[in-house]
Amino acid sequence: MKCLVYQLGQIEYSECLQLQRDLQQQRIDGTIPDVLLLLEHPPTLTLGKTGRMENILVPASRLQQEGICLVSSDRGGDATYHGPGQLVAYPILSLKNRGQDVRQYVRNLEETAIRTLKDFGISAGRDKAHPGVWIDREEIAAIGVSVKNWVTMHGLALNVAPDMVHYAFINPCGFTDRKAASMADILGREIPMETVVSTFIEHFSDVFETPVTFGSIPPGPYVRDRAKNNLMI
């Protein structure tokens, strides 16, 4: 099973959500192979389908002042921050030939991030009670997924070097007693995003036992404008 990798640059959350839905349906229909979307979002707070508004700690006026969007999402989980400097991975994978095992799928996402971090000298692991990748009680990669007809969407957000100040605006993933961490804070320096991306792709291919090839968005309502670094409808 091959997987097409689409590197989208920075894209608005709502636009990427519609793109995921379109690709998910195409994958369900069997008209495309598995897909891995790699991207960054502009500053955005999302609430998962089980999220609570009290985990957003600042008023809408403050979010507007900071240029941060608030979006409801159909992924699992609670409050999450996305922003530049964060590697977001949205796999559109069929689990029909992967044991139809959502828990194993989540573990594989975690393993991909754990191996990626290890390559940069960062020792991270799992919390048996909470999905994601952790360094002690600090979350460095959040996971929230959605599955329809055994095809996945949403996925993982790895903090490479985002603006960590914005995490003070939420209880990350609903936790009041835990914090978020980033690779830059732990290492005391920034790692080029493209270096992290290439490492992540390598481990994704190994963990999911799938060859990857780079592609562009299939014909449809979306056209990639690389010069402007956005996605146009």
PDB file of C-alpha atoms in Angstrom:
ATOM      1  CA  MET A   1       0.000   0.000   0.000  1.00  0.00           C
ATOM      2  CA  LYS A   2       1.568   3.283  -1.040  1.00  0.00           C
ATOM      3  CA  CYS A   3       0.905   6.620   0.617  1.00  0.00           C
ATOM      4  CA  LEU A   4       0.952   9.982  -1.144  1.00  0.00           C
ATOM      5  CA  VAL A   5       2.537  12.818   0.847  1.00  0.00           C
ATOM      6  CA  TYR A   6       1.163  16.321   0.270  1.00  0.00           C
ATOM      7  CA  GLN A   7       3.170  19.179   1.809  1.00  0.00           C
ATOM      8  CA  LEU A   8       0.766  22.101   2.001  1.00  0.00           C
ATOM      9  CA  GLY A   9       2.758  24.811   3.769  1.00  0.00           C
ATOM     10  CA  GLN A  10       0.523  27.023   5.898  1.00  0.00           C
ATOM     11  CA  ILE A  11      -3.224  26.612   5.439  1.00  0.00           C
ATOM     12  CA  GLU A  12      -6.300  27.826   7.328  1.00  0.00           C
ATOM     13  CA  TYR A  13      -7.812  25.211   9.606  1.00  0.00           C
ATOM     14  CA  SER A  14     -11.306  25.409   8.111  1.00  0.00           C
ATOM     15  CA  GLU A  15     -10.009  25.042   4.546  1.00  0.00           C
ATOM     16  CA  CYS A  16      -7.873  22.063   5.513  1.00  0.00           C
ATOM     17  CA  LEU A  17     -10.825  20.498   7.335  1.00  0.00           C
ATOM     18  CA  GLN A  18     -12.872  20.561   4.140  1.00  0.00           C
ATOM     19  CA  LEU A  19      -9.917  19.199   2.193  1.00  0.00           C
ATOM     20  CA  GLN A  20      -9.603  16.317   4.654  1.00  0.00           C
ATOM     21  CA  ARG A  21     -13.282  15.520   4.329  1.00  0.00           C
ATOM     22  CA  ASP A  22     -13.039  15.489   0.546  1.00  0.00           C
ATOM     23  CA  LEU A  23      -9.981  13.243   0.575  1.00  0.00           C
ATOM     24  CA  GLN A  24     -11.516  10.974   3.192  1.00  0.00           C
ATOM     25  CA  GLN A  25     -14.566  10.421   0.998  1.00  0.00           C
ATOM     26  CA  GLN A  26     -12.358   9.754  -2.026  1.00  0.00           C
ATOM     27  CA  ARG A  27     -10.398   7.223   0.029  1.00  0.00           C
ATOM     28  CA  ILE A  28     -13.635   5.559   1.161  1.00  0.00           C
ATOM     29  CA  ASP A  29     -14.711   5.386  -2.484  1.00  0.00           C
ATOM     30  CA  GLY A  30     -11.364   3.851  -3.401  1.00  0.00           C
ATOM     31  CA  THR A  31     -10.495   6.512  -5.958  1.00  0.00           C
ATOM     32  CA  ILE A  32      -7.239   7.535  -4.231  1.00  0.00           C
ATOM     33  CA  PRO A  33      -4.610   5.683  -2.181  1.00  0.00           C
ATOM     34  CA  ASP A  34      -3.678   6.585   1.393  1.00  0.00           C
ATOM     35  CA  VAL A  35      -2.634  10.205   1.866  1.00  0.00           C
ATOM     36  CA  LEU A  36      -0.504  12.035   4.423  1.00  0.00           C
ATOM     37  CA  LEU A  37      -1.061  15.794   4.679  1.00  0.00           C
ATOM     38  CA  LEU A  38       1.809  17.732   6.276  1.00  0.00           C
ATOM     39  CA  LEU A  39       1.265  21.398   7.060  1.00  0.00           C
ATOM     40  CA  GLU A  40       1.170  24.267   9.509  1.00  0.00           C
ATOM     41  CA  HIS A  41      -1.856  26.289  10.567  1.00  0.00           C
ATOM     42  CA  PRO A  42      -2.020  30.005  11.335  1.00  0.00           C
ATOM     43  CA  PRO A  43      -2.751  30.635  15.045  1.00  0.00           C
ATOM     44  CA  THR A  44      -5.904  28.645  15.807  1.00  0.00           C
ATOM     45  CA  LEU A  45      -7.615  27.178  18.848  1.00  0.00           C
ATOM     46  CA  THR A  46      -9.783  24.135  18.240  1.00  0.00           C
ATOM     47  CA  LEU A  47     -12.319  22.376  20.421  1.00  0.00           C
ATOM     48  CA  GLY A  48     -12.895  18.690  19.802  1.00  0.00           C
ATOM     49  CA  LYS A  49     -16.332  17.123  19.891  1.00  0.00           C
ATOM     50  CA  THR A  50     -15.981  16.438  23.618  1.00  0.00           C
ATOM     51  CA  GLY A  51     -14.335  19.791  24.332  1.00  0.00           C
ATOM     52  CA  ARG A  52     -15.572  22.295  26.905  1.00  0.00           C
ATOM     53  CA  MET A  53     -15.569  26.051  26.427  1.00  0.00           C
ATOM     54  CA  GLU A  54     -14.257  26.556  29.965  1.00  0.00           C
ATOM     55  CA  ASN A  55     -10.930  25.206  28.702  1.00  0.00           C
ATOM     56  CA  ILE A  56     -10.601  28.375  26.622  1.00  0.00           C
ATOM     57  CA  LEU A  57      -9.207  30.711  29.278  1.00  0.00           C
ATOM     58  CA  VAL A  58      -9.424  34.092  27.563  1.00  0.00           C
ATOM     59  CA  PRO A  59     -12.379  35.989  26.058  1.00  0.00           C
ATOM     60  CA  ALA A  60     -13.061  36.150  22.335  1.00  0.00           C
ATOM     61  CA  SER A  61     -11.858  39.751  22.291  1.00  0.00           C
ATOM     62  CA  ARG A  62      -8.390  38.662  23.439  1.00  0.00           C
ATOM     63  CA  LEU A  63      -8.233  35.953  20.791  1.00  0.00           C
ATOM     64  CA  GLN A  64      -9.206  38.495  18.155  1.00  0.00           C
ATOM     65  CA  GLN A  65      -6.537  40.879  19.448  1.00  0.00           C
ATOM     66  CA  GLU A  66      -3.940  38.127  19.141  1.00  0.00           C
ATOM     67  CA  GLY A  67      -5.156  37.109  15.681  1.00  0.00           C
ATOM     68  CA  ILE A  68      -6.210  33.640  16.848  1.00  0.00           C
ATOM     69  CA  CYS A  69      -9.222  31.846  15.363  1.00  0.00           C
ATOM     70  CA  LEU A  70     -11.475  29.584  17.440  1.00  0.00           C
ATOM     71  CA  VAL A  71     -12.896  26.614  15.546  1.00  0.00           C
ATOM     72  CA  SER A  72     -15.090  23.670  16.541  1.00  0.00           C
ATOM     73  CA  SER A  73     -13.749  20.385  15.220  1.00  0.00           C
ATOM     74  CA  ASP A  74     -15.170  16.890  14.809  1.00  0.00           C
ATOM     75  CA  ARG A  75     -11.978  15.228  16.030  1.00  0.00           C
ATOM     76  CA  GLY A  76     -11.683  13.567  19.404  1.00  0.00           C
ATOM     77  CA  GLY A  77     -10.260  15.455  22.359  1.00  0.00           C
ATOM     78  CA  ASP A  78     -10.628  18.852  23.965  1.00  0.00           C
ATOM     79  CA  ALA A  79      -8.883  22.216  23.499  1.00  0.00           C
ATOM     80  CA  THR A  80      -5.806  22.310  21.261  1.00  0.00           C
ATOM     81  CA  TYR A  81      -3.604  25.065  19.885  1.00  0.00           C
ATOM     82  CA  HIS A  82      -2.234  25.145  16.341  1.00  0.00           C
ATOM     83  CA  GLY A  83       0.174  27.700  14.980  1.00  0.00           C
ATOM     84  CA  PRO A  84       3.256  28.364  12.869  1.00  0.00           C
ATOM     85  CA  GLY A  85       6.200  26.290  14.035  1.00  0.00           C
ATOM     86  CA  GLN A  86       4.025  23.264  14.726  1.00  0.00           C
ATOM     87  CA  LEU A  87       4.162  20.253  12.423  1.00  0.00           C
ATOM     88  CA  VAL A  88       0.633  19.009  11.767  1.00  0.00           C
ATOM     89  CA  ALA A  89       0.165  15.561  10.232  1.00  0.00           C
ATOM     90  CA  TYR A  90      -3.248  14.503   8.937  1.00  0.00           C
ATOM     91  CA  PRO A  91      -3.173  10.927   7.606  1.00  0.00           C
ATOM     92  CA  ILE A  92      -6.087   9.874   5.412  1.00  0.00           C
ATOM     93  CA  LEU A  93      -5.559   6.141   5.818  1.00  0.00           C
ATOM     94  CA  SER A  94      -7.781   3.136   5.288  1.00  0.00           C
ATOM     95  CA  LEU A  95      -7.695   0.840   8.308  1.00  0.00           C
ATOM     96  CA  LYS A  96      -9.517  -1.957   6.500  1.00  0.00           C
ATOM     97  CA  ASN A  97      -6.222  -3.675   5.714  1.00  0.00           C
ATOM     98  CA  ARG A  98      -4.672  -2.566   9.007  1.00  0.00           C
ATOM     99  CA  GLY A  99      -6.748  -4.694  11.346  1.00  0.00           C
ATOM    100  CA  GLN A 100      -9.527  -2.111  11.733  1.00  0.00           C
ATOM    101  CA  ASP A 101      -7.774  -1.211  14.989  1.00  0.00           C
ATOM    102  CA  VAL A 102      -8.096   2.467  15.914  1.00  0.00           C
ATOM    103  CA  ARG A 103      -6.085   2.058  19.115  1.00  0.00           C
ATOM    104  CA  GLN A 104      -3.169   0.580  17.204  1.00  0.00           C
ATOM    105  CA  TYR A 105      -3.457   3.404  14.697  1.00  0.00           C
ATOM    106  CA  VAL A 106      -3.125   5.963  17.503  1.00  0.00           C
ATOM    107  CA  ARG A 107      -0.160   4.045  18.950  1.00  0.00           C
ATOM    108  CA  ASN A 108       1.477   4.142  15.520  1.00  0.00           C
ATOM    109  CA  LEU A 109       1.042   7.910  15.345  1.00  0.00           C
ATOM    110  CA  GLU A 110       2.615   8.193  18.782  1.00  0.00           C
ATOM    111  CA  GLU A 111       5.463   5.903  17.761  1.00  0.00           C
ATOM    112  CA  THR A 112       6.170   8.000  14.670  1.00  0.00           C
ATOM    113  CA  ALA A 113       6.532  11.116  16.809  1.00  0.00           C
ATOM    114  CA  ILE A 114       8.551   9.322  19.490  1.00  0.00           C
ATOM    115  CA  ARG A 115      11.071   8.067  16.909  1.00  0.00           C
ATOM    116  CA  THR A 116      11.245  11.495  15.277  1.00  0.00           C
ATOM    117  CA  LEU A 117      11.996  13.169  18.606  1.00  0.00           C
ATOM    118  CA  LYS A 118      14.626  10.550  19.467  1.00  0.00           C
ATOM    119  CA  ASP A 119      16.543  11.453  16.311  1.00  0.00           C
ATOM    120  CA  PHE A 120      16.926  14.970  17.742  1.00  0.00           C
ATOM    121  CA  GLY A 121      18.056  13.738  21.146  1.00  0.00           C
ATOM    122  CA  ILE A 122      14.678  14.090  22.862  1.00  0.00           C
ATOM    123  CA  SER A 123      13.414  11.183  24.950  1.00  0.00           C
ATOM    124  CA  ALA A 124       9.613  11.099  24.932  1.00  0.00           C
ATOM    125  CA  GLY A 125       6.985   8.477  25.616  1.00  0.00           C
ATOM    126  CA  ARG A 126       3.352   7.620  26.143  1.00  0.00           C
ATOM    127  CA  ASP A 127       0.908   8.149  28.974  1.00  0.00           C
ATOM    128  CA  LYS A 128      -1.238   5.017  29.204  1.00  0.00           C
ATOM    129  CA  ALA A 129      -4.252   7.067  30.275  1.00  0.00           C
ATOM    130  CA  HIS A 130      -3.978   9.852  27.721  1.00  0.00           C
ATOM    131  CA  PRO A 131      -3.212   9.771  23.969  1.00  0.00           C
ATOM    132  CA  GLY A 132      -0.323  11.881  22.775  1.00  0.00           C
ATOM    133  CA  VAL A 133       3.432  12.051  23.264  1.00  0.00           C
ATOM    134  CA  TRP A 134       4.768  13.214  26.602  1.00  0.00           C
ATOM    135  CA  ILE A 135       7.943  14.261  28.365  1.00  0.00           C
ATOM    136  CA  ASP A 136       7.091  13.595  31.982  1.00  0.00           C
ATOM    137  CA  ARG A 137       3.872  15.629  32.395  1.00  0.00           C
ATOM    138  CA  GLU A 138       4.448  17.926  29.440  1.00  0.00           C
ATOM    139  CA  GLU A 139       2.766  17.155  26.118  1.00  0.00           C
ATOM    140  CA  ILE A 140       4.943  17.702  23.050  1.00  0.00           C
ATOM    141  CA  ALA A 141       2.605  16.091  20.499  1.00  0.00           C
ATOM    142  CA  ALA A 142      -1.189  16.110  20.733  1.00  0.00           C
ATOM    143  CA  ILE A 143      -3.344  13.518  18.995  1.00  0.00           C
ATOM    144  CA  GLY A 144      -7.005  13.701  18.025  1.00  0.00           C
ATOM    145  CA  VAL A 145      -8.493  11.506  15.329  1.00  0.00           C
ATOM    146  CA  SER A 146     -11.755  10.806  13.565  1.00  0.00           C
ATOM    147  CA  VAL A 147     -12.663   7.652  11.633  1.00  0.00           C
ATOM    148  CA  LYS A 148     -15.429   7.139   9.070  1.00  0.00           C
ATOM    149  CA  ASN A 149     -15.952   3.805   7.316  1.00  0.00           C
ATOM    150  CA  TRP A 150     -12.508   2.810   8.623  1.00  0.00           C
ATOM    151  CA  VAL A 151     -10.805   5.786   6.952  1.00  0.00           C
ATOM    152  CA  THR A 152      -9.009   8.241   9.224  1.00  0.00           C
ATOM    153  CA  MET A 153      -8.740  12.009   9.293  1.00  0.00           C
ATOM    154  CA  HIS A 154      -7.303  14.595  11.713  1.00  0.00           C
ATOM    155  CA  GLY A 155      -4.179  13.293  13.417  1.00  0.00           C
ATOM    156  CA  LEU A 156      -1.134  14.666  15.225  1.00  0.00           C
ATOM    157  CA  ALA A 157       0.391  18.055  16.040  1.00  0.00           C
ATOM    158  CA  LEU A 158       4.085  18.072  17.006  1.00  0.00           C
ATOM    159  CA  ASN A 159       5.419  21.205  18.687  1.00  0.00           C
ATOM    160  CA  VAL A 160       8.635  22.061  16.889  1.00  0.00           C
ATOM    161  CA  ALA A 161       8.950  25.786  17.657  1.00  0.00           C
ATOM    162  CA  PRO A 162       5.481  27.368  17.999  1.00  0.00           C
ATOM    163  CA  ASP A 163       4.713  30.453  20.075  1.00  0.00           C
ATOM    164  CA  MET A 164       4.276  28.720  23.440  1.00  0.00           C
ATOM    165  CA  VAL A 165       2.759  31.883  24.956  1.00  0.00           C
ATOM    166  CA  HIS A 166      -0.472  31.010  23.177  1.00  0.00           C
ATOM    167  CA  TYR A 167      -0.765  27.821  25.202  1.00  0.00           C
ATOM    168  CA  ALA A 168      -1.540  30.006  28.217  1.00  0.00           C
ATOM    169  CA  PHE A 169      -4.898  30.739  26.558  1.00  0.00           C
ATOM    170  CA  ILE A 170      -6.147  27.162  27.018  1.00  0.00           C
ATOM    171  CA  ASN A 171      -6.056  24.133  29.254  1.00  0.00           C
ATOM    172  CA  PRO A 172      -4.184  21.977  26.710  1.00  0.00           C
ATOM    173  CA  CYS A 173      -6.295  18.913  25.900  1.00  0.00           C
ATOM    174  CA  GLY A 174      -8.438  19.862  28.896  1.00  0.00           C
ATOM    175  CA  PHE A 175      -5.653  19.446  31.480  1.00  0.00           C
ATOM    176  CA  THR A 176      -5.392  21.958  34.303  1.00  0.00           C
ATOM    177  CA  ASP A 177      -2.334  20.319  35.860  1.00  0.00           C
ATOM    178  CA  ARG A 178      -0.180  19.700  32.802  1.00  0.00           C
ATOM    179  CA  LYS A 179       1.668  21.885  30.309  1.00  0.00           C
ATOM    180  CA  ALA A 180       2.768  21.770  26.700  1.00  0.00           C
ATOM    181  CA  ALA A 181       6.392  21.499  25.583  1.00  0.00           C
ATOM    182  CA  SER A 182       8.252  22.189  22.341  1.00  0.00           C
ATOM    183  CA  MET A 183      11.394  20.845  20.733  1.00  0.00           C
ATOM    184  CA  ALA A 184      12.896  24.342  20.698  1.00  0.00           C
ATOM    185  CA  ASP A 185      12.376  24.826  24.439  1.00  0.00           C
ATOM    186  CA  ILE A 186      13.827  21.438  25.311  1.00  0.00           C
ATOM    187  CA  LEU A 187      16.861  21.747  23.037  1.00  0.00           C
ATOM    188  CA  GLY A 188      17.431  25.444  23.634  1.00  0.00           C
ATOM    189  CA  ARG A 189      17.557  26.033  19.886  1.00  0.00           C
ATOM    190  CA  GLU A 190      15.302  25.841  16.868  1.00  0.00           C
ATOM    191  CA  ILE A 191      15.403  22.958  14.420  1.00  0.00           C
ATOM    192  CA  PRO A 192      14.522  23.789  10.788  1.00  0.00           C
ATOM    193  CA  MET A 193      10.988  22.605  10.106  1.00  0.00           C
ATOM    194  CA  GLU A 194      12.014  20.946   6.849  1.00  0.00           C
ATOM    195  CA  THR A 195      14.505  18.790   8.767  1.00  0.00           C
ATOM    196  CA  VAL A 196      11.810  17.635  11.193  1.00  0.00           C
ATOM    197  CA  VAL A 197       9.405  16.994   8.314  1.00  0.00           C
ATOM    198  CA  SER A 198      11.848  14.765   6.422  1.00  0.00           C
ATOM    199  CA  THR A 199      12.591  12.791   9.584  1.00  0.00           C
ATOM    200  CA  PHE A 200       8.888  12.435  10.374  1.00  0.00           C
ATOM    201  CA  ILE A 201       8.136  11.128   6.872  1.00  0.00           C
ATOM    202  CA  GLU A 202      10.888   8.528   7.148  1.00  0.00           C
ATOM    203  CA  HIS A 203       9.552   7.196  10.443  1.00  0.00           C
ATOM    204  CA  PHE A 204       5.942   7.352   9.287  1.00  0.00           C
ATOM    205  CA  SER A 205       6.854   5.114   6.358  1.00  0.00           C
ATOM    206  CA  ASP A 206       8.647   2.665   8.665  1.00  0.00           C
ATOM    207  CA  VAL A 207       6.023   2.555  11.412  1.00  0.00           C
ATOM    208  CA  PHE A 208       3.065   2.214   9.065  1.00  0.00           C
ATOM    209  CA  GLU A 209       5.018  -0.113   6.765  1.00  0.00           C
ATOM    210  CA  THR A 210       4.067   1.854   3.694  1.00  0.00           C
ATOM    211  CA  PRO A 211       6.173   3.319   0.889  1.00  0.00           C
ATOM    212  CA  VAL A 212       5.641   7.040   0.409  1.00  0.00           C
ATOM    213  CA  THR A 213       5.742   9.192  -2.682  1.00  0.00           C
ATOM    214  CA  PHE A 214       5.309  12.936  -2.992  1.00  0.00           C
ATOM    215  CA  GLY A 215       2.332  14.286  -4.863  1.00  0.00           C
ATOM    216  CA  SER A 216       0.039  17.254  -5.310  1.00  0.00           C
ATOM    217  CA  ILE A 217      -3.631  17.616  -4.464  1.00  0.00           C
ATOM    218  CA  PRO A 218      -5.736  15.476  -6.833  1.00  0.00           C
ATOM    219  CA  PRO A 219      -8.017  17.230  -9.337  1.00  0.00           C
ATOM    220  CA  GLY A 220     -10.989  18.745  -7.551  1.00  0.00           C
ATOM    221  CA  PRO A 221     -12.081  21.993  -5.936  1.00  0.00           C
ATOM    222  CA  TYR A 222      -8.612  22.736  -4.542  1.00  0.00           C
ATOM    223  CA  VAL A 223      -5.705  24.209  -6.452  1.00  0.00           C
ATOM    224  CA  ARG A 224      -2.344  24.669  -4.787  1.00  0.00           C
ATOM    225  CA  ASP A 225      -0.801  28.109  -5.267  1.00  0.00           C
ATOM    226  CA  ARG A 226       2.766  27.516  -4.141  1.00  0.00           C
ATOM    227  CA  ALA A 227       3.847  31.070  -4.893  1.00  0.00           C
ATOM    228  CA  LYS A 228       1.324  32.477  -2.430  1.00  0.00           C
ATOM    229  CA  ASN A 229       1.727  29.518  -0.044  1.00  0.00           C
ATOM    230  CA  ASN A 230      -1.968  28.945   0.401  1.00  0.00           C
ATOM    231  CA  LEU A 231      -4.736  26.736  -0.846  1.00  0.00           C
ATOM    232  CA  MET A 232      -7.347  28.276  -3.096  1.00  0.00           C
ATOM    233  CA  ILE A 233     -10.920  27.092  -3.665  1.00  0.00           C
TER     234      ILE A 233
END
